[in-house]
PDB file of C-alpha atoms in Angstrom:
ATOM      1  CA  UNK A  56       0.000   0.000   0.000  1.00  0.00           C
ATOM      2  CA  UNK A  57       0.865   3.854  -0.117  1.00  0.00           C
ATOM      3  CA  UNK A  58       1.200   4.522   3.571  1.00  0.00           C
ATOM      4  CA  UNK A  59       2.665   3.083   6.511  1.00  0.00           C
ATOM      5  CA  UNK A  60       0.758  -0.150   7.640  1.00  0.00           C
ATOM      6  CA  UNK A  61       0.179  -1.564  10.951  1.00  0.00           C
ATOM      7  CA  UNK A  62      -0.914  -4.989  12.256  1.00  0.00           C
ATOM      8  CA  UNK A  63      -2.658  -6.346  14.352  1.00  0.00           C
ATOM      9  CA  UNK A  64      -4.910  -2.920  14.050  1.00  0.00           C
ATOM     10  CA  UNK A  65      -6.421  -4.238  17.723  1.00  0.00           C
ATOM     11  CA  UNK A  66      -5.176  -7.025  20.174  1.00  0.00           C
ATOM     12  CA  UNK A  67      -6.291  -7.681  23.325  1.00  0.00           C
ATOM     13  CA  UNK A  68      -3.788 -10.182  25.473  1.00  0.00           C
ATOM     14  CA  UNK A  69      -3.623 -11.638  29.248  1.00  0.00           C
ATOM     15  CA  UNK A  70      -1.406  -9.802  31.375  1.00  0.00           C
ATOM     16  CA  UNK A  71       2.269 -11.934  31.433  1.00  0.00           C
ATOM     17  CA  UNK A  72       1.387 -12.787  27.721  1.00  0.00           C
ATOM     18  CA  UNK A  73       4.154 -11.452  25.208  1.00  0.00           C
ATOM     19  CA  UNK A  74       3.127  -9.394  22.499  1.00  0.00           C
ATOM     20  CA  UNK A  75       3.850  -8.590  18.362  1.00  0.00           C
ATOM     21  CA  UNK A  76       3.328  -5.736  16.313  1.00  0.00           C
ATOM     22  CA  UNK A  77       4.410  -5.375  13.409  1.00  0.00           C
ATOM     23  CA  UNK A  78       4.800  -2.559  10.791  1.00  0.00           C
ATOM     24  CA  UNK A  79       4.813  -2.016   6.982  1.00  0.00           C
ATOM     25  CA  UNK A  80       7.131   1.327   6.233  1.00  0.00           C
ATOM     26  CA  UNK A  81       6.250   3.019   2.836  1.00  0.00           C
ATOM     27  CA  UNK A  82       8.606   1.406   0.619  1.00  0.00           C
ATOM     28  CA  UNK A  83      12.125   2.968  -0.201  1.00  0.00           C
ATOM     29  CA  UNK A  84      11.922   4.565   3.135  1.00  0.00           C
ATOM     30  CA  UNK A  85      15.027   3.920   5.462  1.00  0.00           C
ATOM     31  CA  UNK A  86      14.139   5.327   8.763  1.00  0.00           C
ATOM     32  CA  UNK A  87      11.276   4.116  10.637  1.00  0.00           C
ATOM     33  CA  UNK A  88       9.939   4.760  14.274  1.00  0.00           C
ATOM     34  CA  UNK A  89       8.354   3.591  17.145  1.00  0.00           C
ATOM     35  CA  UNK A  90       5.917   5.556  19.337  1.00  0.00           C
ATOM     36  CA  UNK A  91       3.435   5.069  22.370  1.00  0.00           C
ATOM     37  CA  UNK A  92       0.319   6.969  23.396  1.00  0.00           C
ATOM     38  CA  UNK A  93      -1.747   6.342  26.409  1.00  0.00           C
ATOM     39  CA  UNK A  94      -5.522   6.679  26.637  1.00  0.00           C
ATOM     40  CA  UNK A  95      -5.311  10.449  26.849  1.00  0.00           C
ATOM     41  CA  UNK A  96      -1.930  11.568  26.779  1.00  0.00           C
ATOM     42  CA  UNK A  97       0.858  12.251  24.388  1.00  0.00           C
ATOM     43  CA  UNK A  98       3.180  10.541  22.198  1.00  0.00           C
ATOM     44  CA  UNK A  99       6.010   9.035  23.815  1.00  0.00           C
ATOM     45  CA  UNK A 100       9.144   8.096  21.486  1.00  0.00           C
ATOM     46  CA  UNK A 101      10.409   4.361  21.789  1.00  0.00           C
ATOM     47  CA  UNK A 102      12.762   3.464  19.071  1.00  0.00           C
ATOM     48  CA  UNK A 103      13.916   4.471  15.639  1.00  0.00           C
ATOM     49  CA  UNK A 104      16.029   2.997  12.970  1.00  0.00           C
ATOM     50  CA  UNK A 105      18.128   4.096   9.758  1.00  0.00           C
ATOM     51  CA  UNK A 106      19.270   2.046   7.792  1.00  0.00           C
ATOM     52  CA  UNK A 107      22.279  -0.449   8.955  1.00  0.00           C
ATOM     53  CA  UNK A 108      22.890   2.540  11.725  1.00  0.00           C
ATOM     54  CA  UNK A 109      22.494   0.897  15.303  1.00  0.00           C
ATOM     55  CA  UNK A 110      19.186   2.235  16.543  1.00  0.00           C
ATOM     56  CA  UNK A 111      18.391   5.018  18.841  1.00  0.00           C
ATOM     57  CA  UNK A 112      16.713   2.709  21.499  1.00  0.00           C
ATOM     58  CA  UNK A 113      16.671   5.452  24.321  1.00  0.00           C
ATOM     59  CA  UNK A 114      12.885   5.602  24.742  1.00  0.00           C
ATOM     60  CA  UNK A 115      12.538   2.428  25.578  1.00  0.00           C
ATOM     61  CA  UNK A 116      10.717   1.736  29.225  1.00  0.00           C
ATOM     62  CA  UNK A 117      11.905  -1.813  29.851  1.00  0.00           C
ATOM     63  CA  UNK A 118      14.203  -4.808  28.953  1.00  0.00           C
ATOM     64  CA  UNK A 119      10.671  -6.043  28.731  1.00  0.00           C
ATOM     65  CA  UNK A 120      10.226  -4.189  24.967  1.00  0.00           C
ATOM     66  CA  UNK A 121      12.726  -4.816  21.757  1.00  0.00           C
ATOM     67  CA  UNK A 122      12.300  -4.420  18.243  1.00  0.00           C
ATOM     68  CA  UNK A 123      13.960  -5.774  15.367  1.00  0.00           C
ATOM     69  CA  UNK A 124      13.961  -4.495  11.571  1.00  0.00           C
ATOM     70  CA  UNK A 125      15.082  -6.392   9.061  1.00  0.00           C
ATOM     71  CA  UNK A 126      17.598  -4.448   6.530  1.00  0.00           C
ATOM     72  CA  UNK A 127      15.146  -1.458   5.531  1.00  0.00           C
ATOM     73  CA  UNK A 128      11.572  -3.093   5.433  1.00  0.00           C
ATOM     74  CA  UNK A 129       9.440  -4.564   8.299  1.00  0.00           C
ATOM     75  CA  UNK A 130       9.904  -3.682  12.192  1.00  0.00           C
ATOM     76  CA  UNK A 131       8.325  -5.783  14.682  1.00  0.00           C
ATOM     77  CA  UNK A 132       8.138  -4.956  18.154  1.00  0.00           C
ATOM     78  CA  UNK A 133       7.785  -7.260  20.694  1.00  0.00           C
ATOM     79  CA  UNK A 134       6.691  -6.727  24.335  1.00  0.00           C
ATOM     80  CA  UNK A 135       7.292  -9.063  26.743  1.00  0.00           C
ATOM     81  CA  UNK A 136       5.328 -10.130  29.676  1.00  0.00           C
ATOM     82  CA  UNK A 137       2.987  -7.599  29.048  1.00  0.00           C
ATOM     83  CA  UNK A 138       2.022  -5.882  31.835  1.00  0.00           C
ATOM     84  CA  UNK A 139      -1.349  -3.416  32.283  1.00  0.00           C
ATOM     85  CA  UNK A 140       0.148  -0.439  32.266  1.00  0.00           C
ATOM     86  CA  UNK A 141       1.318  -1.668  28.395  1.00  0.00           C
ATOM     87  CA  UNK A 142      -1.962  -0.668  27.269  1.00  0.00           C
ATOM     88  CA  UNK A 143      -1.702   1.778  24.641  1.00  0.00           C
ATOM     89  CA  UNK A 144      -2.131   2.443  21.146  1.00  0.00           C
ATOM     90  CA  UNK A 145       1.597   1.437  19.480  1.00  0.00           C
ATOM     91  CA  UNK A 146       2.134   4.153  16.343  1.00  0.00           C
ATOM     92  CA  UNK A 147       4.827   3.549  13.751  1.00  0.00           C
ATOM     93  CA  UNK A 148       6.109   6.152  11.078  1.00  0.00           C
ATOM     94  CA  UNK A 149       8.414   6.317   8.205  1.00  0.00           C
ATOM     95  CA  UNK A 150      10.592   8.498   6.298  1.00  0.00           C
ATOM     96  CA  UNK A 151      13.130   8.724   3.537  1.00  0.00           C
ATOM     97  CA  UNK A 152      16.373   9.445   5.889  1.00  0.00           C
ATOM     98  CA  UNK A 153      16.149  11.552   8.751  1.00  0.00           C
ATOM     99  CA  UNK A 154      13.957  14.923   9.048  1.00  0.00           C
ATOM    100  CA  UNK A 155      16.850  17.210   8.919  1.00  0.00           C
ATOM    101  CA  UNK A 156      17.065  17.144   5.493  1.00  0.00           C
ATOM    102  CA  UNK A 157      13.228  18.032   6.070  1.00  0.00           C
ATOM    103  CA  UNK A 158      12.281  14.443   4.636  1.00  0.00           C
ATOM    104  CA  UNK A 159       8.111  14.339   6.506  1.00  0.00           C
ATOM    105  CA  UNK A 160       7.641  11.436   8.443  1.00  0.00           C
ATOM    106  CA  UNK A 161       4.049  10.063   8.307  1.00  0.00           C
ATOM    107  CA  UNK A 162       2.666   7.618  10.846  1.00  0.00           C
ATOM    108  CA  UNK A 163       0.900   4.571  10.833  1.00  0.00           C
ATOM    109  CA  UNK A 164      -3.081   4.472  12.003  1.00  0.00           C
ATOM    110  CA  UNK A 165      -1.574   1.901  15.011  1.00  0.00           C
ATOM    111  CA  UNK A 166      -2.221  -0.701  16.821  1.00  0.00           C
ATOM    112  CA  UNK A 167      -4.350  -0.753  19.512  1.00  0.00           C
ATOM    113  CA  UNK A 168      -3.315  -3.043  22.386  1.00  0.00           C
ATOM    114  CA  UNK A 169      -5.333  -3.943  25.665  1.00  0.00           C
ATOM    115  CA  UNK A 170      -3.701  -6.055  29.026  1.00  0.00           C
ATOM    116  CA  UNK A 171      -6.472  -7.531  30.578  1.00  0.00           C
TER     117      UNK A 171
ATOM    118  CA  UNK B 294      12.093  16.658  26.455  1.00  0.00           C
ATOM    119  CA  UNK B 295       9.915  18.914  23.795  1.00  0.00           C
ATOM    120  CA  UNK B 296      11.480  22.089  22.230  1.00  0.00           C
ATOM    121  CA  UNK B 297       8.578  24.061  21.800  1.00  0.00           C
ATOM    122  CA  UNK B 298       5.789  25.186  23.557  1.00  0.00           C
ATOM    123  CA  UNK B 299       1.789  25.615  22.652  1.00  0.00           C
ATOM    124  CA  UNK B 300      -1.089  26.688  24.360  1.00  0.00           C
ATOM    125  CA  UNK B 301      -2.889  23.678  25.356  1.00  0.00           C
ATOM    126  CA  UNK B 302      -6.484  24.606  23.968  1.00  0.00           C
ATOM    127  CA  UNK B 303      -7.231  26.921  21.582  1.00  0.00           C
ATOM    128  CA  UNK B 304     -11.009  27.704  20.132  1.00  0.00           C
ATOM    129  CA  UNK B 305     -12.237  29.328  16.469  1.00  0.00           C
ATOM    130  CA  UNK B 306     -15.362  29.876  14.906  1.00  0.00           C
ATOM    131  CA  UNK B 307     -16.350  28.257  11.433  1.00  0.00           C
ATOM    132  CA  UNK B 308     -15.186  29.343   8.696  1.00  0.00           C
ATOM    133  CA  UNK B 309     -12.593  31.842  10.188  1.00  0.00           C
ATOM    134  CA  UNK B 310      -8.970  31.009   9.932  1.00  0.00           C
ATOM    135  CA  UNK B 311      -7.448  29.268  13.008  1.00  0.00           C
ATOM    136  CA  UNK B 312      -3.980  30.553  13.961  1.00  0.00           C
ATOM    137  CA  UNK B 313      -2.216  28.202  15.997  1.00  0.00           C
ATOM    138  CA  UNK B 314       1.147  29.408  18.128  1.00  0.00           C
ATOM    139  CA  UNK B 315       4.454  28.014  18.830  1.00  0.00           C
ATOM    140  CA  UNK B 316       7.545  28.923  20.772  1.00  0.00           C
ATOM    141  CA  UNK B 317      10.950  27.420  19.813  1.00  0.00           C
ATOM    142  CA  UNK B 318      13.133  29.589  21.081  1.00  0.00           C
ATOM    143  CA  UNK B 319      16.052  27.127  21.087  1.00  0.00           C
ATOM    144  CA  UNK B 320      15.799  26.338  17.940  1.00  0.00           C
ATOM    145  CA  UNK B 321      19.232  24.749  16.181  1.00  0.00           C
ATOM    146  CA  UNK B 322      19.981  26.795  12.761  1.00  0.00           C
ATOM    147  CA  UNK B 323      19.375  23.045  10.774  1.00  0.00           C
ATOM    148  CA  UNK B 324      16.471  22.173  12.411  1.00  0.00           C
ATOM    149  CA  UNK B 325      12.972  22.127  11.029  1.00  0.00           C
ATOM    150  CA  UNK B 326       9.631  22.928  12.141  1.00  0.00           C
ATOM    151  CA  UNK B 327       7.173  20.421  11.716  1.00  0.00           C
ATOM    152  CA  UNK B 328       3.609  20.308  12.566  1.00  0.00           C
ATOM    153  CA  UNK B 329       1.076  17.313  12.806  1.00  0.00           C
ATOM    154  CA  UNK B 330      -2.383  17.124  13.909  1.00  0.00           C
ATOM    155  CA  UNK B 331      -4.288  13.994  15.630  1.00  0.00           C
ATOM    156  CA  UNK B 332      -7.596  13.625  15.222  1.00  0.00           C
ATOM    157  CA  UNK B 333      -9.519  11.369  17.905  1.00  0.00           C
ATOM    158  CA  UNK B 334      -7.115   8.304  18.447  1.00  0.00           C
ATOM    159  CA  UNK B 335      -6.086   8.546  14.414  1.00  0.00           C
ATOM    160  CA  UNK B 336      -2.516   8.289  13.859  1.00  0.00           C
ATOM    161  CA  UNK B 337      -0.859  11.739  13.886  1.00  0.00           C
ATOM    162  CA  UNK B 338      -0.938  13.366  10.431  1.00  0.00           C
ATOM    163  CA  UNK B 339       1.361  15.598   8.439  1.00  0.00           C
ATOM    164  CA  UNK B 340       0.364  19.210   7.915  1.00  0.00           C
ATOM    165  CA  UNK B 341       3.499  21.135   6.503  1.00  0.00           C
ATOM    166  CA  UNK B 342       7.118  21.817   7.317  1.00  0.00           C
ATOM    167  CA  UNK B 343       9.615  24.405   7.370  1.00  0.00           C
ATOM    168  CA  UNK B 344      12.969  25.599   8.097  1.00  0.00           C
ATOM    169  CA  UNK B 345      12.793  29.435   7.332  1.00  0.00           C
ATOM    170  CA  UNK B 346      11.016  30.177   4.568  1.00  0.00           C
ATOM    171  CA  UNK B 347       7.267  30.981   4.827  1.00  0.00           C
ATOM    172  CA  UNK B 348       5.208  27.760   3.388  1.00  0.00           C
ATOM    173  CA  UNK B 349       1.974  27.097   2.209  1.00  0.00           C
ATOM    174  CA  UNK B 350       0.452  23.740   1.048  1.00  0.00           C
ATOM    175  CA  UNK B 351      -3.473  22.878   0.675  1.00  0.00           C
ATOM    176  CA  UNK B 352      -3.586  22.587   4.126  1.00  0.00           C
ATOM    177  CA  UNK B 353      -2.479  24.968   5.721  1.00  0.00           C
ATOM    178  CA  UNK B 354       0.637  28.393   5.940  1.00  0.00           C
ATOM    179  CA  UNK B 355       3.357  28.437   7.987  1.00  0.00           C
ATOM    180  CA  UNK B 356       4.815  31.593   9.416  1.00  0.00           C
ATOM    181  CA  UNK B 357       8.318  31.333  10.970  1.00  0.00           C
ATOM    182  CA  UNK B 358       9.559  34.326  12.488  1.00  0.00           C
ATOM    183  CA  UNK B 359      13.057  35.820  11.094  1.00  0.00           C
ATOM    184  CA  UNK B 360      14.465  34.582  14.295  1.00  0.00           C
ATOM    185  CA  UNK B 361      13.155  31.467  14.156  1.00  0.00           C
ATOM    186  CA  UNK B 362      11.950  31.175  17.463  1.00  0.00           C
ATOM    187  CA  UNK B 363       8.100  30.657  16.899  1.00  0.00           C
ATOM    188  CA  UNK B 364       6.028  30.154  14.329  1.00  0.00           C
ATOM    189  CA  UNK B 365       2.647  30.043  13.717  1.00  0.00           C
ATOM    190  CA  UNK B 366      -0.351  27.648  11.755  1.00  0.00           C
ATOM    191  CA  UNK B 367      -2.600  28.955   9.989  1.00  0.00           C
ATOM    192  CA  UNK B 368      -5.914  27.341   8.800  1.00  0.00           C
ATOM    193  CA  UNK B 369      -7.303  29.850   6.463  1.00  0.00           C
ATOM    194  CA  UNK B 370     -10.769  28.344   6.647  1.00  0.00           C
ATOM    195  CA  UNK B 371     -11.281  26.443   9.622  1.00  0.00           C
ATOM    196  CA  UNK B 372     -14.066  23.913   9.254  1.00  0.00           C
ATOM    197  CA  UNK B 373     -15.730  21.218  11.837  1.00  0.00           C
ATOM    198  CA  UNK B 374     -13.548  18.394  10.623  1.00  0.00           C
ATOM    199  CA  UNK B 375     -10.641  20.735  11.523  1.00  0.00           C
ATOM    200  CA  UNK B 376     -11.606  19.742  15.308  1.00  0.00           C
ATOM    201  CA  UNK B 377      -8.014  18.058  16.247  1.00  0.00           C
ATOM    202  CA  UNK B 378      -4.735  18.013  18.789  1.00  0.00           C
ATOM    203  CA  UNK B 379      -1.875  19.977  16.746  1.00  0.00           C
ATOM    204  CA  UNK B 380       1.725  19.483  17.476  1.00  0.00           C
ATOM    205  CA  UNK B 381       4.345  21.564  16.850  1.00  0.00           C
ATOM    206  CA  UNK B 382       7.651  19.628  16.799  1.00  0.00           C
ATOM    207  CA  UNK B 383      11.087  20.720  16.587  1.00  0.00           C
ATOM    208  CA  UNK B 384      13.765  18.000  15.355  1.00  0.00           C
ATOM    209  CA  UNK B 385      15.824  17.158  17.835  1.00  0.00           C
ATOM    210  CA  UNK B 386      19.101  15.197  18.430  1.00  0.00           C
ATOM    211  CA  UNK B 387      22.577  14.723  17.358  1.00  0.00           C
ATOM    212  CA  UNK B 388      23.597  12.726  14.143  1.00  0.00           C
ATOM    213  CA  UNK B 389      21.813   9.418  13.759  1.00  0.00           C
ATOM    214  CA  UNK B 390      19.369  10.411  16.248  1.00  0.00           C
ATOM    215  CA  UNK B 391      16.379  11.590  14.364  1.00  0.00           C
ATOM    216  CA  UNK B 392      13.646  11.044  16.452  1.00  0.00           C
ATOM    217  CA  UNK B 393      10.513  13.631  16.893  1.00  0.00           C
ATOM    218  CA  UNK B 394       9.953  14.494  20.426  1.00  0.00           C
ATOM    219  CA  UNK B 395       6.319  15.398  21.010  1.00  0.00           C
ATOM    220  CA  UNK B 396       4.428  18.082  23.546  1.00  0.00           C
ATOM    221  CA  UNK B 397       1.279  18.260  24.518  1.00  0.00           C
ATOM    222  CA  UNK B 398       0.030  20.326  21.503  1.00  0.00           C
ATOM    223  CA  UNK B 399      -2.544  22.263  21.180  1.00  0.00           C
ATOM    224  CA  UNK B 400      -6.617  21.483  21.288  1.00  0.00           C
ATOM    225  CA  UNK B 401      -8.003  23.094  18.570  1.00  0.00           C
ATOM    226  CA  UNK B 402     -12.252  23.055  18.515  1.00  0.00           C
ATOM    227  CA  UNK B 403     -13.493  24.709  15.553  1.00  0.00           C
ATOM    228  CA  UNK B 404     -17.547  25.811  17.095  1.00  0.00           C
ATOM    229  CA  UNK B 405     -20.147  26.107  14.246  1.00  0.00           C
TER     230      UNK B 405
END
């Protein structure tokens, strides 16, 4: 597709259960981003990658979340023993390398994840 | 922690244009200005961008002071659907680290 796709759209998973979501970036795009947003509140930043660069994994709350992308296509993240507080809607964007060459970065509609 | 600073709710009437505020007063001379909007639990999306030049897409203008340290969106014709969170959003980071650190933004509610 055109934009930036996200799966599972919703997922609902027992608390201690581990977690994937994955994301699409728009083709020929090398960086590609992880975000977080609670019910209510803002984006938080988790992870970002460029290309064969080691990735900026300094939002990251826990050991208990990773992600992986393989070369310059799909990202999954993976959270581990999911806890409540993991509820959130899980955004990924895209871009052609970084934004200070004023490349835009679009996002992904996310993926929606409940701890029950 | 975010660069720039917005009102956290703003309101307009219908039809008027919406002009939206932002403070970046430390602003790096090859940094951009970027602003997104999220509508009700929608993934955040693109508006315009900037670095010092003036712009203007079918969206929406952006005014950056000669200083650079605010800037302002404009919606020249601010309708219902228009109803949204905006962020303004300063790059931020060294080389390699290209990440968008969000605020709080701005609630905009256009009224009929």
């Amino acid at each position: 597709g055109a934009g930036v796709s996200q799966s599972p759209s919703n997922k609902v998973t027992e608390k201690g259960k581990d977690v994937e979501l994955r994301c699409d970036p728009i083709s020929g795009h090398t960086a590609l981003y992880w975000y977080r947003q609670r019910l209510g509140q803002g984006l938080e930043f988790l992870i970002y990658f460029q290309g064969n660069s080691a990735p900026d994994k300094s939002g990251l709350p826990s050991d208990r979340f990773s992600a992986e992308r393989t070369g310059e296509s799909v990202s999954t993240l993976t959270i581990q023993r999911t806890q409540q507080e993991d509820s959130a809607v899980y955004l990924c964007a895209s871009s052609l390398f970084g934004a200070n060459s004023g490349n835009t970065i679009y996002f992904g509609e996310g993926s929606w994840l409940t701890v029950v | 922690d975010a660069k720039t600073t917005q009102p956290p709710s703003m309101d307009c009437a219908e039809g008027r244009a919406a002009n939206l505020p932002c403070n970046h007063s430390t602003i790096s001379g090859n940094e951009y200005v970027y602003w997104y909007r999220q509508i009700h639990s929608q993934g955040p999306q693109y508006i315009i961008h900037g670095l010092k030049n003036n712009e203007t897409n079918e969206m929406a203008s952006l005014i950056i002071t000669e200083d650079r340290k605010s800037s302002t969106l404009i919606l020249p014709h601010a309708t219902l659907r228009d109803t949204a969170v905006y962020y303004c959003i300063v790059r931020v980071g060294i080389q390699g680290a290209q990440k968008l650190v969000f605020g709080q933004g701005t609630r905009l509610t256009i009224n009929p």
